[in-house]
Coordinates of C-alpha atoms in Angstrom, one line a residue:
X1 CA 0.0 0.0 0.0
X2 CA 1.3 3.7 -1.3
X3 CA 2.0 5.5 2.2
X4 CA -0.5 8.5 2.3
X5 CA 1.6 10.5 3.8
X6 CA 4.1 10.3 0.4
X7 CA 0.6 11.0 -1.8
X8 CA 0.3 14.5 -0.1
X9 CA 3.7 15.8 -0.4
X10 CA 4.7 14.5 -3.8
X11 CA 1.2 14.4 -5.4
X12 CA 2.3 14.7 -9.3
X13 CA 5.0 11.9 -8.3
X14 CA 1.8 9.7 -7.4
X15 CA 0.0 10.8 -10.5
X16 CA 3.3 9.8 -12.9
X17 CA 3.8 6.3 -10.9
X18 CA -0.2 6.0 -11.9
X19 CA 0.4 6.9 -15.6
X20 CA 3.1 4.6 -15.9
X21 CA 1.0 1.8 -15.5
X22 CA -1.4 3.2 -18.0
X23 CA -3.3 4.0 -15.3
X24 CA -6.0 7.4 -14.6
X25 CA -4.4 10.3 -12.2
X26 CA -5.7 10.0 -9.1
X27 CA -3.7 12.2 -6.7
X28 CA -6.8 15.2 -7.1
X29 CA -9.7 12.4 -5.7
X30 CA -7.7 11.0 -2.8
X31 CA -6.4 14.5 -1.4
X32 CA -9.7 16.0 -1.1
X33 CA -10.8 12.8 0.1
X34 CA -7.8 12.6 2.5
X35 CA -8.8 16.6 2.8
X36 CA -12.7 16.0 4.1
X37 CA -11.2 13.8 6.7
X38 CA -8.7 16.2 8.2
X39 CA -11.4 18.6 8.3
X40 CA -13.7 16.1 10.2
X41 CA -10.9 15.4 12.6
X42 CA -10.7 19.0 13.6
X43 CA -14.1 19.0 13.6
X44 CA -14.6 16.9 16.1
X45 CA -11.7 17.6 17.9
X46 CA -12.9 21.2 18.5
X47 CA -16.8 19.9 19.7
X48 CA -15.0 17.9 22.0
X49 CA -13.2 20.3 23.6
X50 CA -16.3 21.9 23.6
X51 CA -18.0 19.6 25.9
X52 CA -15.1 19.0 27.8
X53 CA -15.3 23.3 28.9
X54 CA -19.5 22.4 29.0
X55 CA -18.5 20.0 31.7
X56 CA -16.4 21.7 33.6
X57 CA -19.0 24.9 33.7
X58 CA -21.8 22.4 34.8
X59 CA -19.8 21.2 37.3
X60 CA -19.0 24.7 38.6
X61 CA -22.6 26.0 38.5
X62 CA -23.7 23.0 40.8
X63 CA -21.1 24.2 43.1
X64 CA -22.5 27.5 43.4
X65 CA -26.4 26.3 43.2
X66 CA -26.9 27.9 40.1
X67 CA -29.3 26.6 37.4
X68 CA -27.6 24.1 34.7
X69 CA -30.7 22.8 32.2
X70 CA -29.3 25.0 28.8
X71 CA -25.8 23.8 29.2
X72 CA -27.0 20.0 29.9
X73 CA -29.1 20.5 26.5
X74 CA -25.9 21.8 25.0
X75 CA -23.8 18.9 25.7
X76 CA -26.4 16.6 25.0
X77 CA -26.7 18.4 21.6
X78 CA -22.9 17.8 21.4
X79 CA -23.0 14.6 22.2
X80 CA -25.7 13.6 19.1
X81 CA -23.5 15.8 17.0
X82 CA -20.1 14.0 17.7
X83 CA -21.7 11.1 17.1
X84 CA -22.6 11.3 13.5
X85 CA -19.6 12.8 13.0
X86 CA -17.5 9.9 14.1
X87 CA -20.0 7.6 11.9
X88 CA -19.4 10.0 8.9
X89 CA -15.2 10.2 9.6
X90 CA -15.2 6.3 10.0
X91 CA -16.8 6.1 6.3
X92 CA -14.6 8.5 4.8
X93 CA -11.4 6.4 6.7
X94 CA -13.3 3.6 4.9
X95 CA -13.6 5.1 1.6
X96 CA -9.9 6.5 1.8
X97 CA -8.7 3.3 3.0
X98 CA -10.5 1.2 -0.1
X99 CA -9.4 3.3 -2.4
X100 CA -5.9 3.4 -1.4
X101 CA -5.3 -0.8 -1.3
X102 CA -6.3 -1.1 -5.0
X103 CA -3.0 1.4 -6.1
X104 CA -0.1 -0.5 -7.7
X105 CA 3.5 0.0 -5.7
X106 CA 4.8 2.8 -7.1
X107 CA 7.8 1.7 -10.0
X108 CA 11.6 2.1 -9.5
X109 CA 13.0 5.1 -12.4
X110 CA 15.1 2.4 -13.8
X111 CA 11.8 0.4 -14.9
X112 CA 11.4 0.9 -18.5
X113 CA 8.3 1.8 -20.1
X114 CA 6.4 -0.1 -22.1
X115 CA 2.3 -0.6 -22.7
X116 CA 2.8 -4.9 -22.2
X117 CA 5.5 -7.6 -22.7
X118 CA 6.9 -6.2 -25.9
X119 CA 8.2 -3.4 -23.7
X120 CA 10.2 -5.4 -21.5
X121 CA 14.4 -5.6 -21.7
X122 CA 16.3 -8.6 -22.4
X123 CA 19.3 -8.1 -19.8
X124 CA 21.3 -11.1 -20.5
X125 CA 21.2 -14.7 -22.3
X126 CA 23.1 -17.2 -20.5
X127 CA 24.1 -20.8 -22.3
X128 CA 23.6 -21.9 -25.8
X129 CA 20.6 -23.2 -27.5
X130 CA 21.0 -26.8 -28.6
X131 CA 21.2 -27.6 -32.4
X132 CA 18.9 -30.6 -32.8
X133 CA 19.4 -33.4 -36.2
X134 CA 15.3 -34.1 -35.9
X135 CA 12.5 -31.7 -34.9
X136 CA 11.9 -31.3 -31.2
X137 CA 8.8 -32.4 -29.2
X138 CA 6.5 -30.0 -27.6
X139 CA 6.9 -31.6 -23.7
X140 CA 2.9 -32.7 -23.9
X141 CA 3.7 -34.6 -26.9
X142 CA 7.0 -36.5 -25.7
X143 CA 5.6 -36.8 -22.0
X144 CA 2.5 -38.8 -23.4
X145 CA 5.3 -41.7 -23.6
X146 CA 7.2 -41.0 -20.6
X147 CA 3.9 -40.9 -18.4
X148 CA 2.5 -37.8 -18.6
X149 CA -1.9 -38.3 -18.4
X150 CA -3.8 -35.7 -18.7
X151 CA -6.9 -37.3 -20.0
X152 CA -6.8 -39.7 -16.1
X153 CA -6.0 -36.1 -14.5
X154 CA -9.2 -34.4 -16.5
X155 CA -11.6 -37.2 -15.8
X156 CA -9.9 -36.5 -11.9
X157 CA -10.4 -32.6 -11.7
X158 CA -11.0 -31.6 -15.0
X159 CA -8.9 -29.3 -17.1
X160 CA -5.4 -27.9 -16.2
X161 CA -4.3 -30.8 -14.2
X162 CA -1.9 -33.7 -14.8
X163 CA -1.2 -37.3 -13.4
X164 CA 3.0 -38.3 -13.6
X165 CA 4.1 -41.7 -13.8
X166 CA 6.9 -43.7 -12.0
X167 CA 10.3 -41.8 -13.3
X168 CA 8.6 -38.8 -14.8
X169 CA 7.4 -38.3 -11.3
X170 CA 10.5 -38.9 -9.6
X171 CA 12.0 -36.6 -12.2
X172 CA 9.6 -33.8 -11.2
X173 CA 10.2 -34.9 -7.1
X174 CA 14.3 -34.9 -7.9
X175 CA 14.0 -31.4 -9.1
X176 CA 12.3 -30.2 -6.0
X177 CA 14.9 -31.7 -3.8
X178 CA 17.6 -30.4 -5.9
X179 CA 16.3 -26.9 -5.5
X180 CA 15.6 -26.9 -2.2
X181 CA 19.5 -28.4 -1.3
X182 CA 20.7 -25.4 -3.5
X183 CA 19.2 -22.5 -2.0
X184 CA 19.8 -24.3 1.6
X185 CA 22.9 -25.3 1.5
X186 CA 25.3 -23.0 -0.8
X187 CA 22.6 -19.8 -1.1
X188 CA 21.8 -19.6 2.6
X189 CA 18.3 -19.7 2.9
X190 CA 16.6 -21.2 5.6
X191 CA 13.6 -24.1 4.8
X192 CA 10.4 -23.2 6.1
X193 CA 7.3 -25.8 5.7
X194 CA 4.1 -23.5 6.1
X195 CA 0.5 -23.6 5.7
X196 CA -0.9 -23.8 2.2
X197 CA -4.4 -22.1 3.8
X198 CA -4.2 -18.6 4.6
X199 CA -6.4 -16.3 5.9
X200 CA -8.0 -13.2 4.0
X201 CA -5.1 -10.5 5.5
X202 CA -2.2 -13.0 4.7
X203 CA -3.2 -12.4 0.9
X204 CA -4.0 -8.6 1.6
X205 CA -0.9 -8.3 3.0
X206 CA 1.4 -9.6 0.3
X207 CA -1.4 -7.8 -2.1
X208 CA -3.3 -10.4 -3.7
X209 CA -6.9 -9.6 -2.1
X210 CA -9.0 -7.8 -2.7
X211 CA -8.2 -7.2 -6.4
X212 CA -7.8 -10.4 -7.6
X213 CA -9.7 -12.6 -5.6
X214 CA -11.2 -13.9 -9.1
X215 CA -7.7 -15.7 -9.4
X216 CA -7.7 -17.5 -6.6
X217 CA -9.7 -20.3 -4.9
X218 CA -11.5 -20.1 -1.8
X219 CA -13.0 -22.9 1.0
X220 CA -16.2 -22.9 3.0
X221 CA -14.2 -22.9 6.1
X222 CA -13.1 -19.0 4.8
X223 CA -9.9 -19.9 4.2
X224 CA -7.8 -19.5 1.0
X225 CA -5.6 -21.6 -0.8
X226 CA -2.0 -20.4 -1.9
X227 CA -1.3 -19.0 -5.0
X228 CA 2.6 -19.4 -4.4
X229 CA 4.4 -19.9 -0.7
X230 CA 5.2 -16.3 -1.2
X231 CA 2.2 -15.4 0.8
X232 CA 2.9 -17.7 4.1
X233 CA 6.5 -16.7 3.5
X234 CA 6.2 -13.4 3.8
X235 CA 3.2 -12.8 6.5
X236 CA 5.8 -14.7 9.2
X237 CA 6.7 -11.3 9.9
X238 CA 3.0 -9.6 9.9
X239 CA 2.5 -7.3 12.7
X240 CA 6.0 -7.6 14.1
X241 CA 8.9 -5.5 14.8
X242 CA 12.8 -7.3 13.7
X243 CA 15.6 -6.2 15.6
X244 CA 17.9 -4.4 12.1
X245 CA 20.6 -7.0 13.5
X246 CA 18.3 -10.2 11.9
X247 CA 18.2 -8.5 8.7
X248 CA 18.6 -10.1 5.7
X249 CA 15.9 -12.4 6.5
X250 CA 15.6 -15.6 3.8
X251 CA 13.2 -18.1 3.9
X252 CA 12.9 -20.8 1.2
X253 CA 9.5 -23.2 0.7
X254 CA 8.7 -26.1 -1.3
X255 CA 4.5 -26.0 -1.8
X256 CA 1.9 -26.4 -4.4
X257 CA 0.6 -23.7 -5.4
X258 CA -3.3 -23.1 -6.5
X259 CA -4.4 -21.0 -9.1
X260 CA -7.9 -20.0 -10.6
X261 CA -6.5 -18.6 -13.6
X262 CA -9.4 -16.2 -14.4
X263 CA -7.3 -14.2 -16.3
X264 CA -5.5 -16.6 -18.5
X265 CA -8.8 -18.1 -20.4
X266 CA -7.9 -19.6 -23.4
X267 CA -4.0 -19.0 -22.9
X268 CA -1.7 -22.2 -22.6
X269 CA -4.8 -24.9 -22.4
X270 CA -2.2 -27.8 -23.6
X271 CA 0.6 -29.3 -21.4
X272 CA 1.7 -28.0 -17.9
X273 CA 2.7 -24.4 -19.0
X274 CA -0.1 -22.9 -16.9
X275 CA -2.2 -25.7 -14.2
X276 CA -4.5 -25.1 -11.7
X277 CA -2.0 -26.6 -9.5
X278 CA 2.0 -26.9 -9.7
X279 CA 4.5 -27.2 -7.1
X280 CA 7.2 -24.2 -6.8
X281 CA 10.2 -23.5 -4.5
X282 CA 9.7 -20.0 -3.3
X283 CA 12.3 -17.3 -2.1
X284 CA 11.5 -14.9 0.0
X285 CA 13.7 -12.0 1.6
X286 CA 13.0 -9.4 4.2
X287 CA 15.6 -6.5 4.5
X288 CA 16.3 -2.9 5.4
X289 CA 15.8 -0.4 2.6
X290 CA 19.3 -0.2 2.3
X291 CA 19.9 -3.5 1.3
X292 CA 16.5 -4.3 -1.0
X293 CA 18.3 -3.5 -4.4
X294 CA 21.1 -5.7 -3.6
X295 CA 18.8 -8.6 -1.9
X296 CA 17.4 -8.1 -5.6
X297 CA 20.1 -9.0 -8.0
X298 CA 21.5 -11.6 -5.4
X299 CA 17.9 -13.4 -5.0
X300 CA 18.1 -13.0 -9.0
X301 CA 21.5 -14.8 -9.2
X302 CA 20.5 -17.6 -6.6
X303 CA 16.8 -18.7 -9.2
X304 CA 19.6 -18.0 -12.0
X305 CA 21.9 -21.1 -10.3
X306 CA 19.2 -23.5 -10.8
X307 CA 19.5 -23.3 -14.5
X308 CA 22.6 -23.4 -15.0
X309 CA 23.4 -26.5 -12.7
X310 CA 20.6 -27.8 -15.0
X311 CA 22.4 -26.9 -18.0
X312 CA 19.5 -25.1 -19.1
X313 CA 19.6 -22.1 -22.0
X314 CA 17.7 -19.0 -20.6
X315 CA 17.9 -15.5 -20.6
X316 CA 17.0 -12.5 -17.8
X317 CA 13.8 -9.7 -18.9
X318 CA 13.1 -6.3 -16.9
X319 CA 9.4 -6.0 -16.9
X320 CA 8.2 -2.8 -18.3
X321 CA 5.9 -0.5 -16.6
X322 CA 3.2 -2.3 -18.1
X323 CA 4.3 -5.7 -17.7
X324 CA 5.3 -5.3 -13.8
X325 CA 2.9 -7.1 -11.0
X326 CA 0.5 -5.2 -8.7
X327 CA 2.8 -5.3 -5.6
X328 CA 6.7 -4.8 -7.3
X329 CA 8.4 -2.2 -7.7
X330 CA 10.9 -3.9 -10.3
X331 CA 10.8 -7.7 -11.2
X332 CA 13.0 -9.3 -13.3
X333 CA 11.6 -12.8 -14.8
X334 CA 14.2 -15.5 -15.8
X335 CA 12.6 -17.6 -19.2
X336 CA 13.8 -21.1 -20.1
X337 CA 14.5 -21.9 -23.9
X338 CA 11.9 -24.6 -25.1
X339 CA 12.9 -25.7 -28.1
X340 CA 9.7 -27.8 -28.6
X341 CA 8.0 -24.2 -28.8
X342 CA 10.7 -22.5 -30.3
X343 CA 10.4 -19.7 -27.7
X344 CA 11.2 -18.2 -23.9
X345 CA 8.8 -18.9 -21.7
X346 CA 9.2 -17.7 -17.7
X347 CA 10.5 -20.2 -15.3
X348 CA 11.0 -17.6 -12.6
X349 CA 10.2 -14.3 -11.5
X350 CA 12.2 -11.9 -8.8
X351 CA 10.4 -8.8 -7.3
X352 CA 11.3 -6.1 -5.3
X353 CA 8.3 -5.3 -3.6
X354 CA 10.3 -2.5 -1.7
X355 CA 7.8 -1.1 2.0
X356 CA 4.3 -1.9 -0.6
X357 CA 3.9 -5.7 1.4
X358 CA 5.0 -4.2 4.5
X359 CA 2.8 -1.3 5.1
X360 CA -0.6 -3.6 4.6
X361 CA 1.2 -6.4 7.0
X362 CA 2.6 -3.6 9.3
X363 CA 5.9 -5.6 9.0
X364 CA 8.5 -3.4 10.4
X365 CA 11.9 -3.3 12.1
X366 CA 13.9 -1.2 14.8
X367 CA 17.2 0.6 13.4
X368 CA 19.9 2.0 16.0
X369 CA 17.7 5.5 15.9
X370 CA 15.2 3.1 17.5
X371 CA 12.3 4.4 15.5
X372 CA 10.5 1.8 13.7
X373 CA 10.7 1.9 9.9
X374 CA 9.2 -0.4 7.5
X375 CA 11.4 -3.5 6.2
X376 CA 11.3 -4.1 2.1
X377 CA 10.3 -7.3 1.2
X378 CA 11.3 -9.5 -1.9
X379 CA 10.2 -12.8 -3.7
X380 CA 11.4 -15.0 -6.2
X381 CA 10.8 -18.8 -7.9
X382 CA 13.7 -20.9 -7.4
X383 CA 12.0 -21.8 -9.7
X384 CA 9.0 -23.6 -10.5
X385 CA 9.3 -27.0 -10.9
X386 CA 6.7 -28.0 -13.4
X387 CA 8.3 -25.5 -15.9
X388 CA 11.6 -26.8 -15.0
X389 CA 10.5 -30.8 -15.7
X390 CA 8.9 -29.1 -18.7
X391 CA 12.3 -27.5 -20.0
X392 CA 14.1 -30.5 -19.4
X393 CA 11.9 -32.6 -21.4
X394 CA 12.3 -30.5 -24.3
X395 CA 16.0 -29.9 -24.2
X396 CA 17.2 -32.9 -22.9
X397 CA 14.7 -35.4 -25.3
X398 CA 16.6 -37.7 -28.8
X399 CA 14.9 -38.7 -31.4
X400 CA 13.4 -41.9 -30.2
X401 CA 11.2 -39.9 -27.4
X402 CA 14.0 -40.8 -24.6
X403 CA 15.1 -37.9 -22.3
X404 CA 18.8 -37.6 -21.0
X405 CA 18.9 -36.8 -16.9
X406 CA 21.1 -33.8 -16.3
X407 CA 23.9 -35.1 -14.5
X408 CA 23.0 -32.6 -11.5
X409 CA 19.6 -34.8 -10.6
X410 CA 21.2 -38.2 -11.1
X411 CA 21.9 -38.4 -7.8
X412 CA 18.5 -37.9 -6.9
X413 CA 16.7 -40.6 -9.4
X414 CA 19.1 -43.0 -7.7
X415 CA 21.8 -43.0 -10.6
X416 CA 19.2 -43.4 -13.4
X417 CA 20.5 -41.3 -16.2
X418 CA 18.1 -41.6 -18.6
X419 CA 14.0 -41.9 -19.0
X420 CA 12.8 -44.3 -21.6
X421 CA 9.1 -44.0 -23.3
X422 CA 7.4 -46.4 -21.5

């Protein structure tokens, strides 16, 4: 959430961070909004004092015997008139406050602009494509023989879901583990195993609800189920107050994740591209301001790893202005070569959601001033292992519908180094 405070002094800022989102100024609505409440403070403020003198008056008349009946109709007058005038501030704090969660964190200046995906920046292209001597498989088509069913996983929960078979699911578990010992081990993050139901102000807080509550799923009990372990991640610190020296926090979560998809109608109905369900190994960060645009390109570097371990061709995008999510302030996505499809596709994306998580969970820390400021938080996929078991298919697969195990994940399928069609 945009601090209101920031709004009012820099109010064209606001309007600009608006516009480069291709979205309507809005500083003019919120500040007379913002305004009217002000005014009903002092308002209020001023009959109170008012009633406070009223009492102490009454109080001295009875003292002296005199009469007291137009000053008690006063205050009672005061009283009715305070009172709908803490109903009408409490709508306006309502109004303000509704208006304010559905504002995109505001972008960092070096975010380019652009009105969608065309607009974003190719930073780097790490490893080389490989040259195949026969056409390569889409992964749907080669994992149909390596036992990949969607038709058993459609009849199970419809579309957007698959069943894996024997290695192919060991594959996908292998790549998990591998992940997870990565970050753990050599990048320093520490393993968390959290809920995957969350409450409605875990997802406010990491900025998911209320605008896109379409894209999620829900239970009768009230709860929600995760979109990505970035949202139990992150909430651990909700409400609390870190000592500055337990900063950089890093926490690291294997989950599924659930997604509705409402947006994504008719977009990548084949394969496992884009499920209703997928597992993911999450990174999350909490820092200092100070230390957010590092934690960035270091978080970066750490989903980066992955890949190349895998021996995986990708390349590194800054979202445009456009292209950015709700709650970043920059992201950079990391897409995997598919040769089956001929094209990028993301595997990962890392965010710098800067104070925008922290101000809706109230997550804040103590520096040596001692005055509480708000940490930054950050999140990244390390990466999501669906994509990755997809990439591997497709760059890993000969001729005969075989697929070679990168020598990384051998250890983890027991020594079995490559998957035959079954």
């Amino acid at each position: 959430m945009i601090d209101l405070r920031w709004i009012r002094e820099h109010p064209e800022a606001f309007d600009r961070a608006l516009m480069r989102r291709g979205q309507a100024p809005a500083a003019q609505r919120i500040l007379a909004l913002d305004g009217s409440r002000r005014e009903l403070e002092t308002r209020l403020q001023e009959l109170q004092a008012e009633r406070n003198r009223l009492s102490r008056e009454i109080g001295e008349r009875r003292r002296l015997g005199e009469a007291t009946e137009d000053l008690l109709r006063r205050v009672a007058e005061l009283k009715e008139e305070v009172k709908r005038g803490e109903d009408e501030l409490r709508q306006l704090e309502a109004r303000l406050r509704d208006e304010l969660v559905l504002f995109p964190n505001v972008l960092l200046d070096e975010v380019p602009d652009g009105p969608d995906e065309s607009g974003n920046r190719v930073e780097r292209e790490v490893g080389e494509r490989r040259h195949f001597a026969f056409a390569p498989k889409e992964h749907d088509a080669l994992g149909r023989g390596l036992g990949m069913d969607f038709e058993r996983a459609a009849k199970l929960a419809g579309a957007r879901f698959v069943v894996l078979y024997d290695r192919l699911a060991r594959l996908e578990r292998a790549l998990a583990q591998f992940m997870l010992d990565l970050h753990v081990r050599e990048h320093g993050y520490t393993e968390v195993a959290v809920p995957y139901l969350v409450r409605d102000a875990a997802l406010f807080g990491t900025g998911q609800l209320p605008k896109f509550a379409a894209d999620l799923f829900t239970t009768t009990a009230g709860l929600w189920l995760i979109p990505t372990a970035e949202v139990p991640l992150t909430n651990l610190v909700a409400g609390e107050i870190l000592a500055e020296s337990e900063l950089p926090l890093r926490f690291t979560a294997l989950t599924p994740c659930f997604r509705a998809e409402a947006g994504a109608a008719g977009r990548d109905t084949r394969g496992m591209i884009r499920q209703h369900q997928f597992d993911k190994v999450e990174l999350v960060s909490i820092t200092t301001p100070e230390q957010s645009r590092a934690e960035h390109e270091r978080m970066t570097a750490c989903a980066e790893e992955v890949l190349k371990r895998l021996q995986l061709p990708y390349r590194v995008v800054t979202l445009c202005s456009g292209d950015t999510g709700f709650a970043a302030a920059k992201t950079y996505d990391i897409e995997v070569w598919l040769p089956g499809q001929g094209r990028y596709r993301e595997i990962s994306s890392c965010s710098n959601c800067t104070d925008f998580q922290a101000r809706r969970m109230n997550a804040r820390y103590r520096p040596a001033d001692g005055r509480p400021r708000f940490v930054h938080t950050l999140n990244g996929s390390g990466v999501a292992v669906g994509r990755a078991l997809v990439a591997v298919l497709e760059n890993f697969q000969e001729a005969d519908g075989s697929v070679w195990v990168p020598e990384v994940l051998r250890p983890y399928m027991g020594g079995i180094s490559r998957l035959e069609p079954r």
